[in-house]
Coordinates of C-alpha atoms and ligand atoms in Angstrom, one line a residue:
X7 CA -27.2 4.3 25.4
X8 CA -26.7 4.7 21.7
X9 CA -27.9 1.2 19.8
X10 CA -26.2 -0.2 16.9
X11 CA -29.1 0.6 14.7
X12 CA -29.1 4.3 15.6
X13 CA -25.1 4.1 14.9
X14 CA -25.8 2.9 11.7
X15 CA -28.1 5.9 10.8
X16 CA -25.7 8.4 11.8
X17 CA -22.7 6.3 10.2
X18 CA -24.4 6.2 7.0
X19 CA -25.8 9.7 7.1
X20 CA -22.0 11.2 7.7
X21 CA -21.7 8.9 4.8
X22 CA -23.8 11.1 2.5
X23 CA -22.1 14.3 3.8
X24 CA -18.3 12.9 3.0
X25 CA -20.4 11.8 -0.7
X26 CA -21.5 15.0 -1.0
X27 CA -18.6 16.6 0.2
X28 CA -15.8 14.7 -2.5
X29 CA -17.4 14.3 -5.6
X30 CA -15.8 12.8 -8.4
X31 CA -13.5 11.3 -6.3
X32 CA -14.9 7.6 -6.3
X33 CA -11.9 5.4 -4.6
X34 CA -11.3 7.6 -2.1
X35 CA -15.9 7.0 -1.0
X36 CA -14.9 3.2 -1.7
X37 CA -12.0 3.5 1.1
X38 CA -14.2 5.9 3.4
X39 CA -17.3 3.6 2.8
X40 CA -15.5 0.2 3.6
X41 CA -13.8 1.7 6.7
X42 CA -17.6 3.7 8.1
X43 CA -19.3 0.0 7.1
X44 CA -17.4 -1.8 9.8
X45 CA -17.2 0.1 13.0
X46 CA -20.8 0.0 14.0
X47 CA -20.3 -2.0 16.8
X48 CA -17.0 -0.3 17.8
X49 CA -19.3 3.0 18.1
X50 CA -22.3 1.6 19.6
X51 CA -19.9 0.1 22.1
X52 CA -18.2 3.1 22.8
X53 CA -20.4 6.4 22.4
X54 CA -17.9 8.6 23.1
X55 CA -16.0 7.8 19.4
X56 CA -18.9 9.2 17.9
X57 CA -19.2 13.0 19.5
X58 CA -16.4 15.2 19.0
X59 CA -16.5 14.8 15.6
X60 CA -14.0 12.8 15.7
X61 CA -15.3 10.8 12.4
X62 CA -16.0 13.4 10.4
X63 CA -12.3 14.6 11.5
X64 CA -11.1 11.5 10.6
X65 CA -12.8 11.7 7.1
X66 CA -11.1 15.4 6.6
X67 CA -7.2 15.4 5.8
X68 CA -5.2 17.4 7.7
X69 CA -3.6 19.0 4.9
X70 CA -3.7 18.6 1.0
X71 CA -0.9 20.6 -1.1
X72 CA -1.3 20.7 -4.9
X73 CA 1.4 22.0 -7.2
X74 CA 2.8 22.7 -10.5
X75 CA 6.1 20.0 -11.7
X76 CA 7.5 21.4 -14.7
X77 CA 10.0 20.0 -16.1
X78 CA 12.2 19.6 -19.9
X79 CA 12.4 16.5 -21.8
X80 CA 16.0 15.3 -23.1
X81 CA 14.9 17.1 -26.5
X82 CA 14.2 20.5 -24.5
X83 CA 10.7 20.4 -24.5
X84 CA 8.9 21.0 -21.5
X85 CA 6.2 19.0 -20.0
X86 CA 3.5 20.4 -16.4
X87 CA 2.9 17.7 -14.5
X88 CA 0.8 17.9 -10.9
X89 CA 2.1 17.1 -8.0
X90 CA -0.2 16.0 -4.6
X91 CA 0.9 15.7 -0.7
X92 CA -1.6 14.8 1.3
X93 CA -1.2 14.5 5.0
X94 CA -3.8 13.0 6.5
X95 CA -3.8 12.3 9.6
X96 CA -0.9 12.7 12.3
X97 CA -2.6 11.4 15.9
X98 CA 0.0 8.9 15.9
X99 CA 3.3 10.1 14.6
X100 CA 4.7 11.9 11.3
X101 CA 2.6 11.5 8.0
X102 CA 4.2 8.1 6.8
X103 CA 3.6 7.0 3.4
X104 CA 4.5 6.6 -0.1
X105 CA 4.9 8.5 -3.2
X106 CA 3.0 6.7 -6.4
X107 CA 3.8 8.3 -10.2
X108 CA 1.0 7.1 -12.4
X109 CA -0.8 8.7 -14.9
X110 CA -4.0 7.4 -13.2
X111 CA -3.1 9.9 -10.1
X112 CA -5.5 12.2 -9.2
X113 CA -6.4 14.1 -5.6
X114 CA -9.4 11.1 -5.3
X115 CA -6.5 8.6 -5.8
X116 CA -4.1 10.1 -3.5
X117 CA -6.9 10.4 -0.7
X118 CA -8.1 7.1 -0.4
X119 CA -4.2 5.8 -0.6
X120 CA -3.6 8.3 2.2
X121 CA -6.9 7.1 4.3
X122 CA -6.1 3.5 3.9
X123 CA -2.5 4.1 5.0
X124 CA -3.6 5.8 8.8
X125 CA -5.4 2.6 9.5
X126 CA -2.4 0.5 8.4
X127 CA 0.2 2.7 9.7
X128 CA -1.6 2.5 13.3
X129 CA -2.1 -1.2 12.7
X130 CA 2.0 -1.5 12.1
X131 CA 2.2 0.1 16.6
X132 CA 5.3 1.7 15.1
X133 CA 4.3 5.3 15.8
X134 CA 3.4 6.6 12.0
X135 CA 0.6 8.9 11.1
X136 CA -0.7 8.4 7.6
X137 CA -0.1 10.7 4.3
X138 CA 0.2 10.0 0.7
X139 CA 1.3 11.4 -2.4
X140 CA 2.3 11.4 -5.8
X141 CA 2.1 13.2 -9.4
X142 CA 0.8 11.8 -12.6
X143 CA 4.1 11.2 -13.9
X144 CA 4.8 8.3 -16.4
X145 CA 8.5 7.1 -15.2
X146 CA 8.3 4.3 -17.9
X147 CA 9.5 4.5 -21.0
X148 CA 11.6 8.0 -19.9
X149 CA 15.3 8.2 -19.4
X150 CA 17.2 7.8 -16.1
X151 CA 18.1 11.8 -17.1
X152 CA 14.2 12.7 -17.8
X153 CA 13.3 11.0 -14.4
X154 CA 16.4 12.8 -12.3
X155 CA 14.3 16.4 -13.7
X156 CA 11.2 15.2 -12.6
X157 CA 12.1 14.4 -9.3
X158 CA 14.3 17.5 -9.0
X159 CA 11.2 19.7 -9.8
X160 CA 9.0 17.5 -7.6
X161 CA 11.5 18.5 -4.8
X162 CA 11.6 21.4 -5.0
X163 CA 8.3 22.2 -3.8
X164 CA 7.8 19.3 -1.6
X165 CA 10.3 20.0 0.5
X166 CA 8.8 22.8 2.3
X167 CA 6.1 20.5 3.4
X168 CA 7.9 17.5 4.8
X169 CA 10.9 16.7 7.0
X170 CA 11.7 13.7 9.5
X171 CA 9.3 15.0 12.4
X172 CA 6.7 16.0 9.7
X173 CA 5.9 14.3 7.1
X174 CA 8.6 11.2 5.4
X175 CA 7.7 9.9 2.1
X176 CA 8.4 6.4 0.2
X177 CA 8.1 4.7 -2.8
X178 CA 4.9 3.3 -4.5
X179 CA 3.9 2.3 -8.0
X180 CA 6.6 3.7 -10.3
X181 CA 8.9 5.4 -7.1
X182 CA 11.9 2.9 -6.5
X183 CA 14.9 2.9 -5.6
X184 CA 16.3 5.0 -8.5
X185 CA 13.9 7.7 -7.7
X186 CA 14.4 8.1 -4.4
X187 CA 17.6 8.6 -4.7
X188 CA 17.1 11.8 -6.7
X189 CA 14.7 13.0 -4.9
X190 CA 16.8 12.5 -1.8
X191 CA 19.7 14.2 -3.7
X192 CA 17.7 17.4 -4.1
X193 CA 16.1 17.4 -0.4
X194 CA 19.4 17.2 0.9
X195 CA 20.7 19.8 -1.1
X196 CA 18.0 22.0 -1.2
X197 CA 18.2 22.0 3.0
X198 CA 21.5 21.3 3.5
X199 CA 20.3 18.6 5.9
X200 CA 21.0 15.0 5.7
X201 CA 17.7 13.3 7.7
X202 CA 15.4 10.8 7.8
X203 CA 13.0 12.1 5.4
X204 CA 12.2 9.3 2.6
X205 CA 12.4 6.1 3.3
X206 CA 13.6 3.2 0.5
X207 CA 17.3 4.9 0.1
X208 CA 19.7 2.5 -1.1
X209 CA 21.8 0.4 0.8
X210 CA 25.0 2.2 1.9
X211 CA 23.6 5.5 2.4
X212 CA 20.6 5.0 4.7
X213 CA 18.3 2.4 3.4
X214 CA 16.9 -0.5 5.6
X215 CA 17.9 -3.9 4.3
X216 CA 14.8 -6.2 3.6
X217 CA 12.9 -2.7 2.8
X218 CA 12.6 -3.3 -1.0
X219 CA 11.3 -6.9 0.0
X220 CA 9.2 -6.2 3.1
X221 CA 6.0 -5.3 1.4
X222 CA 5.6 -8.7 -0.5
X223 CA 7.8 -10.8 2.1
X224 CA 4.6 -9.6 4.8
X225 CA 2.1 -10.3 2.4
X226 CA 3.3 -13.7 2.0
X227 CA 3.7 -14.0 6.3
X228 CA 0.1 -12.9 6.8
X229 CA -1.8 -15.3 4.5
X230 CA 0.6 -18.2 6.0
X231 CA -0.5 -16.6 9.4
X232 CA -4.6 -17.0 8.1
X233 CA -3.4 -20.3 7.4
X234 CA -2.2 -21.3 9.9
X235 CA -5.0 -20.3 11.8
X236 CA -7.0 -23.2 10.1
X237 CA -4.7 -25.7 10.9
X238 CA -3.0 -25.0 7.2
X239 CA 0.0 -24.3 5.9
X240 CA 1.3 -23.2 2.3
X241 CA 3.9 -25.9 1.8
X242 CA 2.9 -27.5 -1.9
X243 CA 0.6 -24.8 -2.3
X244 CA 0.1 -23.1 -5.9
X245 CA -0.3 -19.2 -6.3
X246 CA -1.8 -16.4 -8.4
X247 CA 0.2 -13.4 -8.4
X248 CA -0.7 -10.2 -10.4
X249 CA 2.1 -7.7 -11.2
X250 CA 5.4 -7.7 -11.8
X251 CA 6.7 -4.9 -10.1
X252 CA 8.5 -5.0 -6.5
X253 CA 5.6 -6.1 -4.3
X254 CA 4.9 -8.9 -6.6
X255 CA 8.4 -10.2 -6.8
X256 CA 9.2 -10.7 -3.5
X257 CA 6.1 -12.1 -3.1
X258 CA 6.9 -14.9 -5.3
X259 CA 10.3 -15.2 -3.8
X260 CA 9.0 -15.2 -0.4
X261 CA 6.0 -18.3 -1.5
X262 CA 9.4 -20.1 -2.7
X263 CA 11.0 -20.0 0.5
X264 CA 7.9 -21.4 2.4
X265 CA 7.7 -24.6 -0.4
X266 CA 4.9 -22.6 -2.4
X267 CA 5.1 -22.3 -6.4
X268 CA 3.4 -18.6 -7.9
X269 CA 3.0 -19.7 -11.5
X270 CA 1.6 -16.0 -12.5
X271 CA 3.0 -12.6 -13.3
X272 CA 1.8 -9.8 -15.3
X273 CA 1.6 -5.8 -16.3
X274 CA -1.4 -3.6 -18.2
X275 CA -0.5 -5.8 -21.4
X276 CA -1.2 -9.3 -19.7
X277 CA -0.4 -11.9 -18.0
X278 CA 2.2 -14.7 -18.6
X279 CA 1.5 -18.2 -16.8
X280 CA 4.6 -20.5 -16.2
X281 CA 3.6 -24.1 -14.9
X282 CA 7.1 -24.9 -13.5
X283 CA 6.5 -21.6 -11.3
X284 CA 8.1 -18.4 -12.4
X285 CA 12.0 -18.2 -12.5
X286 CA 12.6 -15.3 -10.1
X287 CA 16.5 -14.3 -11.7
X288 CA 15.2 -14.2 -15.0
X289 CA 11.9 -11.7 -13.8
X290 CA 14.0 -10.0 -11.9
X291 CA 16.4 -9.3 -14.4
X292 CA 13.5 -8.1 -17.4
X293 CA 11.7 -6.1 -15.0
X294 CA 14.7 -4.4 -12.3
X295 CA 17.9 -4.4 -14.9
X296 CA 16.4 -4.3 -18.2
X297 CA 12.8 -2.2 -16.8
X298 CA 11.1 -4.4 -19.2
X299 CA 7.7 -6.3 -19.6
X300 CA 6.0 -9.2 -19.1
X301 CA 5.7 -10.9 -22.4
X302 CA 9.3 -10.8 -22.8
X303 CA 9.5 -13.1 -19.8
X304 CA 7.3 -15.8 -22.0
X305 CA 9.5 -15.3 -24.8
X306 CA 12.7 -15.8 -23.0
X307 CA 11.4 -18.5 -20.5
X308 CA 10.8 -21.4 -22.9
X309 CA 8.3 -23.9 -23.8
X310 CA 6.8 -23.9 -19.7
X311 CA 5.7 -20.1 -20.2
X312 CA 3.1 -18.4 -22.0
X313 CA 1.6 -15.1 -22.5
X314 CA -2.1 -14.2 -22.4
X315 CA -2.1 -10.4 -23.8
X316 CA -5.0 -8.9 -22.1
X317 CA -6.1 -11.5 -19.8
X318 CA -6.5 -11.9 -16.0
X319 CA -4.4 -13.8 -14.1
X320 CA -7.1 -14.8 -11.9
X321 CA -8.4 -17.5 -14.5
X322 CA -5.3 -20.0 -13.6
X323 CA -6.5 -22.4 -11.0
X324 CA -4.9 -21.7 -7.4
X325 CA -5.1 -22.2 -3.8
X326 CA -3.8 -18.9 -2.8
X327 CA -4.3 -15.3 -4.5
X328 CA -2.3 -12.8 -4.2
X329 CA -3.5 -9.2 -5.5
X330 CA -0.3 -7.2 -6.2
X331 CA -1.0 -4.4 -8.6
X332 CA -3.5 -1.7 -8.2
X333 CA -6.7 -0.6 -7.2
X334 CA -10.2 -2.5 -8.0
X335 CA -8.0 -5.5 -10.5
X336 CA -10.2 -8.4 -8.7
X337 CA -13.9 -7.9 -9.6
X338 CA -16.6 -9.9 -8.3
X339 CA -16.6 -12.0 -12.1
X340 CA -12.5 -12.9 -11.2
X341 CA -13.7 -13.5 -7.5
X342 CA -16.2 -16.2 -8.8
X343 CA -13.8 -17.8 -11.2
X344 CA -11.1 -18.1 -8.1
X345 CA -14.0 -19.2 -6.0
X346 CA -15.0 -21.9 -8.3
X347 CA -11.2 -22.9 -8.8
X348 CA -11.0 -24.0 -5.5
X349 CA -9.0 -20.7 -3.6
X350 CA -8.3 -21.2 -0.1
X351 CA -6.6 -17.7 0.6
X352 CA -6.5 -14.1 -0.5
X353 CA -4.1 -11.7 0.5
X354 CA -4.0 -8.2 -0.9
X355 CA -0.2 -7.0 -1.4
X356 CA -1.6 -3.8 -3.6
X357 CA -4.0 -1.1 -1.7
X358 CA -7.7 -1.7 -2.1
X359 CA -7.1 -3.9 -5.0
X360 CA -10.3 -6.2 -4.3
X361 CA -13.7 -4.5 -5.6
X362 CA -16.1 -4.5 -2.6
X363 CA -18.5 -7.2 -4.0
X364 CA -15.3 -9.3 -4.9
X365 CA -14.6 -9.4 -0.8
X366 CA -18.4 -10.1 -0.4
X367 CA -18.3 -13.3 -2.5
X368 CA -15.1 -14.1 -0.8
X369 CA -16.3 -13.9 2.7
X370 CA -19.5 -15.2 2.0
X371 CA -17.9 -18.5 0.6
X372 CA -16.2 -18.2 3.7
X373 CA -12.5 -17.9 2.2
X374 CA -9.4 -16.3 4.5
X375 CA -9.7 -12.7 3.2
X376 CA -6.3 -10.3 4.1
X377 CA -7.1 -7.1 3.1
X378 CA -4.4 -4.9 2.3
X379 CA -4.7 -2.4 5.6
X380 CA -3.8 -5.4 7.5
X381 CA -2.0 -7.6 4.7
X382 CA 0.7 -5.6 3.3
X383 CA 1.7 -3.1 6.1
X384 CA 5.1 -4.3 5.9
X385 CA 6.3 -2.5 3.8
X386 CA 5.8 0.6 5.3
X387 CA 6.2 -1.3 8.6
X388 CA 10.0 -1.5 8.0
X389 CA 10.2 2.3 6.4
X390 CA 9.5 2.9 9.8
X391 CA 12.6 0.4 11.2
X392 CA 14.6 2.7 8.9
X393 CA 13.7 5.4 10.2
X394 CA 14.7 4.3 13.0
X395 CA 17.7 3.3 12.2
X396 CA 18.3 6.6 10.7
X397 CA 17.8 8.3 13.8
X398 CA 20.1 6.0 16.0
X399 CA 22.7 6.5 12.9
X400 CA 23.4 2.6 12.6
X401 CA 22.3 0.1 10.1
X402 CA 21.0 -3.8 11.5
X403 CA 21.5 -7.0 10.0
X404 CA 19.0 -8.3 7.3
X405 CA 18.2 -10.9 9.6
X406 CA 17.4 -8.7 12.2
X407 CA 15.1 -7.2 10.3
X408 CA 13.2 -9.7 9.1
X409 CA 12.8 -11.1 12.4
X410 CA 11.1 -7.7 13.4
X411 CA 9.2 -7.9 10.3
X412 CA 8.0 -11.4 10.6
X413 CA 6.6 -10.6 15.2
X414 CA 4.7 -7.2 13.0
X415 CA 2.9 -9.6 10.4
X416 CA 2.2 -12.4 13.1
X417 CA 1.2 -9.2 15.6
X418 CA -0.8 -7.7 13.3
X419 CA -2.7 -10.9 12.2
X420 CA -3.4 -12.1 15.7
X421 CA -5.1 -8.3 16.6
X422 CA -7.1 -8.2 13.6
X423 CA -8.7 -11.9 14.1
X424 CA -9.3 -11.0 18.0
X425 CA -10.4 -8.2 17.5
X426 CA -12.8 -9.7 15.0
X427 CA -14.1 -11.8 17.4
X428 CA -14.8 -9.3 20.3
X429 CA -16.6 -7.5 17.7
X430 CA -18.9 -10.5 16.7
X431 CA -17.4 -11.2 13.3
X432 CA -14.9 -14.4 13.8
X433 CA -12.7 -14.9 10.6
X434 CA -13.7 -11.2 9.1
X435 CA -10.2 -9.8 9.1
X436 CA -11.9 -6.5 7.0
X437 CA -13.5 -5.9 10.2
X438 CA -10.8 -6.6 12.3
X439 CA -8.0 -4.8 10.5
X440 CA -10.6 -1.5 10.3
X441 CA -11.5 -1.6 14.3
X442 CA -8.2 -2.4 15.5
X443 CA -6.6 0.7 13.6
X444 CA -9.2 3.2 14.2
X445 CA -9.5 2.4 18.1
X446 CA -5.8 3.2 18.1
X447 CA -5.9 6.8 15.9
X448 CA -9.3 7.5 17.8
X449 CA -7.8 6.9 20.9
X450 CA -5.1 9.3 20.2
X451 CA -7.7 11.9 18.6
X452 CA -9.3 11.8 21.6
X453 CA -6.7 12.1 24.4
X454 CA -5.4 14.9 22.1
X455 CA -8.4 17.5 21.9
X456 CA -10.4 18.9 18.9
X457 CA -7.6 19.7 16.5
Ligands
LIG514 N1 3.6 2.7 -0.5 C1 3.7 1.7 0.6 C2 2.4 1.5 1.2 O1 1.4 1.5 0.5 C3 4.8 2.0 1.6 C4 4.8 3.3 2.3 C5 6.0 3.6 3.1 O2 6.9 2.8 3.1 O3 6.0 4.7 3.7 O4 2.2 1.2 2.3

C-alpha cells in the first residue's frame, strides 16, 4: 500500500524530471505543476495510476510539429513566422483545441495551453482529446488581405497533420471567425474535402450557433453554479471583467441576462471602468466591426466611462471576478486588492490566467475559486456539439444549444465539487476539476495499453 507521503515523493520527483526535461519553458511547469500538486490522493488511492508510466506519459505530448509560415505583406515584402501543433494527448477522442496567434507564442505557451485543454476536454464527457496550437502571428493592425496569406501559408502545412478523426482545431486569442474562415477555405481546397475539421465556422456554412458565445456564456453559468452552491445567486451583483475580446463580451452579456452589471473592460493599453455597466452594442461594435480598442470605448461612451491607461481592472470594487484575457493577469498583489474589496467569486474565462499564489490567497480566504479547466470548457464544449452536428450534416436551434451548454456547465460544476469532497478538499474546485479530468484520460490510458 503506497501512502500519500510516498506519492508525494515520487510526484514531486517526476516533477524535477518534467523541470529538467523542458527548460525554458516556464507556463507549461506552472500547468504541469498545478495539475502533479493535486492528485496525491487520487494516486495514493489508486496505485495502479502511478506504474505504467502513465504520468510521465501524460506529461509527454503525443506529437509536436514545428514549421516555417512565410508569407508577403500587401507591399510585397515577405515576413517567417512559426507555426506550432501540438497534439497532446488522444485517450479520449481527436486532439480538440484551439489555434492562438500571438506574438507571445512560443512551444512553452503552446504546451501548457495543450495540457490544460486534455483535462478540460475530458471534463466536457464529450469525447475530445486535447491539442493546441498557434504561430506568433500579430493579426492586429494587418489587413483582412495580409491575414487571408497567413492563414493560407499556415494551411498549408497543417493540413497534413489534422483532419476530423485526427486532430480539429478552433479559434483562441486573435483566431475568429474571419480566420477560420480562411483557413477553412484553404483546407478544403487543398484536400478537396469538406469536413469537420475546425470548429468556429460561420453560420451558414457549418458553424454551431451559440459557439462564438459559449466560452464566456459557461463562464458566467459556472460561477452562478459556485453560487448557487452557497445559497447565492448573482442577481444585483457587480463584476470585474478583464479583456475585451470574445470571451469577455459574452461574458458581460451573459452577467446582464442573469440581473448582474460588469462595469470593466480592457486590452494591453488599459482598462476602462463604466459605473452604469458597460454598453454591450457600443463594445461590440469598437472591438468586432471597427477591431478597435478600449479607450475608444471611454471616449465614445460619455461622462459614466473612463479610461485608466495601464492599469488593472482588478482595483474596481466587485463581488464577482472574472479573468478573461491571458495567462498569469491576476497576481497575488491584484488577488489581495479583490480580496480586501469584498469578492465573493472568481471564475477564470482565459486559461491559467490566475498566478498560483493568487489562487492560494483566494482559497485561503475561502473565496469560490473556478479555475479555467473546469470554468470555461464551454467553449470548446460546444466545438464539440458542432462537430457533431457536422457529422450528422444538420444545424440545431440556438436554444437547443444552449440548453446542452447550460446541463455541461451545471455537470461539470457538480463533478468537480464531489469530487472535491471524496478527495478531502470540500469547496477546492482546483482539486476537483484536476482529479475528475485525469481519472477519466487515465482511465482510458490505462484500458488502452502503453502507447
Ligand atoms: N481555445 C478554446 C479553449 O481554450 C476553445 C477550443 C476549441 O473550441 O476547440 O478551450
Amino acid at each position: 500500500m503506497t501512502t500519500r507521503s510516498e506519492t508525494k515523493t515520487t510526484l514531486a520527483q517526476l516533477l524535477t524530471e518534467i523541470e529538467d526535461r523542458n527548460p525554458a519553458q516556464p507556463e507549461f511547469l506552472q500547468a504541469v505543476h498545478e495539475v502533479l500538486e493535486t492528485l496525491a490522493p487520487v494516486i495514493a488511492a489508486r496505485p495502479e495510476y502511478a506504474e505504467p508510466g502513465l504520468i510521465e506519459r501524460l506529461c509527454e505530448p503525443e506529437r509536436q510539429v514545428m514549421f516555417r509560415v512565410p508569407w508577403q505583406d500587401d507591399r510585397g515584402r515577405v515576413h517567417v513566422n512559426r507555426g506550432f501543433r501540438v497534439e497532446f494527448n488522444s485517450a479520449l477522442g481527436p486532439y480538440k483545441g484551439g489555434l492562438r496567434f500571438h506574438p507571445s507564442v512560443n512551444l512553452g505557451v503552446i504546451k501548457f495551453l495543450g495540457f490544460e485543454q486534455i483535462f478540460k476536454n475530458a471534463l466536457t464527457g464529450l469525447g475530445i482529446g486535447g491539442g493546441k496550437g498557434g504561430s506568433d502571428f500579430q493579426p492586429h493592425g494587418r489587413s483582412d488581405a495580409e491575414v487571408m496569406r497567413f492563414c493560407q501559408s499556415f494551411m498549408t502545412e497543417l493540413y497534413r497533420h489534422i483532419g476530423e478523426h485526427t486532430d480539429v482545431p478552433a479559434g483562441d486569442i486573435g483566431v475568429g471567425g474571419r480566420e477560420i474562415g480562411y483557413l477553412f477555405g484553404q483546407y478544403r481546397r487543398i484536400t478537396n474535402r469538406w469536413e469537420s475539421v475546425l470548429t468556429g465556422k460561420g453560420q451558414g456554412w457549418g458553424g454551431s450557433l451559440i459557439r462564438p458565445e459559449a466560452t464566456g456564456y459557461g463562464n458566467v453559468l459556472f460561477a452562478a453554479a459556485m453560487l448557487r452552491q452557497r445559497g447565492e445567486d448573482l442577481e444585483g451583483r457587480t463584476a470585474v471583467v478583464s479583456g475585451s475580446g470574445n470571451v469577455a463580451i459574452y461574458t458581460i452579456e451573459k452577467l446582464a441576462a442573469l440581473g448582474a452589471n460588469a462595469v470593466t473592460c480592457s486590452d494591453s493599453s488599459g482598462y476602462v471602468v463604466d459605473e452604469k455597466g458597460i454598453d454591450l452594442d457600443l463594445l461590440k461594435q469598437i472591438k468586432e466591426v471597427e477591431r478597435g480598442r478600449v479607450d475608444t470605448y471611454a471616449e465614445r461612451r460619455g461622462a459614466s466611462a473612463r479610461f485608466v491607461p495601464g492599469g488593472r481592472v482588478w482595483e474596481v470594487p466587485a463581488d464577482i471576478a472574472l479573468p478573461s484575457a491571458t495567462q498569469n493577469e491576476l497576481n497575488s498583489d491584484d488577488a489581495a486588492t479583490l480580496i480586501g474589496n469584498g469578492v465573493k467569486v472568481v471564475s477564470e474565462g482565459a486559461n491559467m490566467p490566475t498566478t498560483p499564489d493568487a489562487v492560494d490567497l483566494f482559497q485561503q480566504a475561502g473565496i469560490a475559486f473556478g479555475p479555467g479547466k473546469a470554468a470555461n470548457a464551454g467553449g470548446v464544449a460546444v466545438s464539440a456539439l458542432e462537430m457533431a452536428q457536422n457529422h450528422a450534416r444538420t444545424s440545431w436551434t440556438a436554444d437547443r444549444v444552449e440548453e446542452e451548454l447550460t446541463h455541461i456547465m451545471n455537470d461539470i460544476h457538480t463533478t468537480c465539487h464531489e469530487t472535491a469532497e471524496r478527495y478531502g478538499a470540500p469547496g477546492d474546485y482546483v482539486t476537483g476539476a484536476n482529479i475528475a479530468g485525469f481519472e477519466r484520460v487515465a482511465d482510458a490510458m490505462l484500458a488502452q495499453g502503453v502507447i
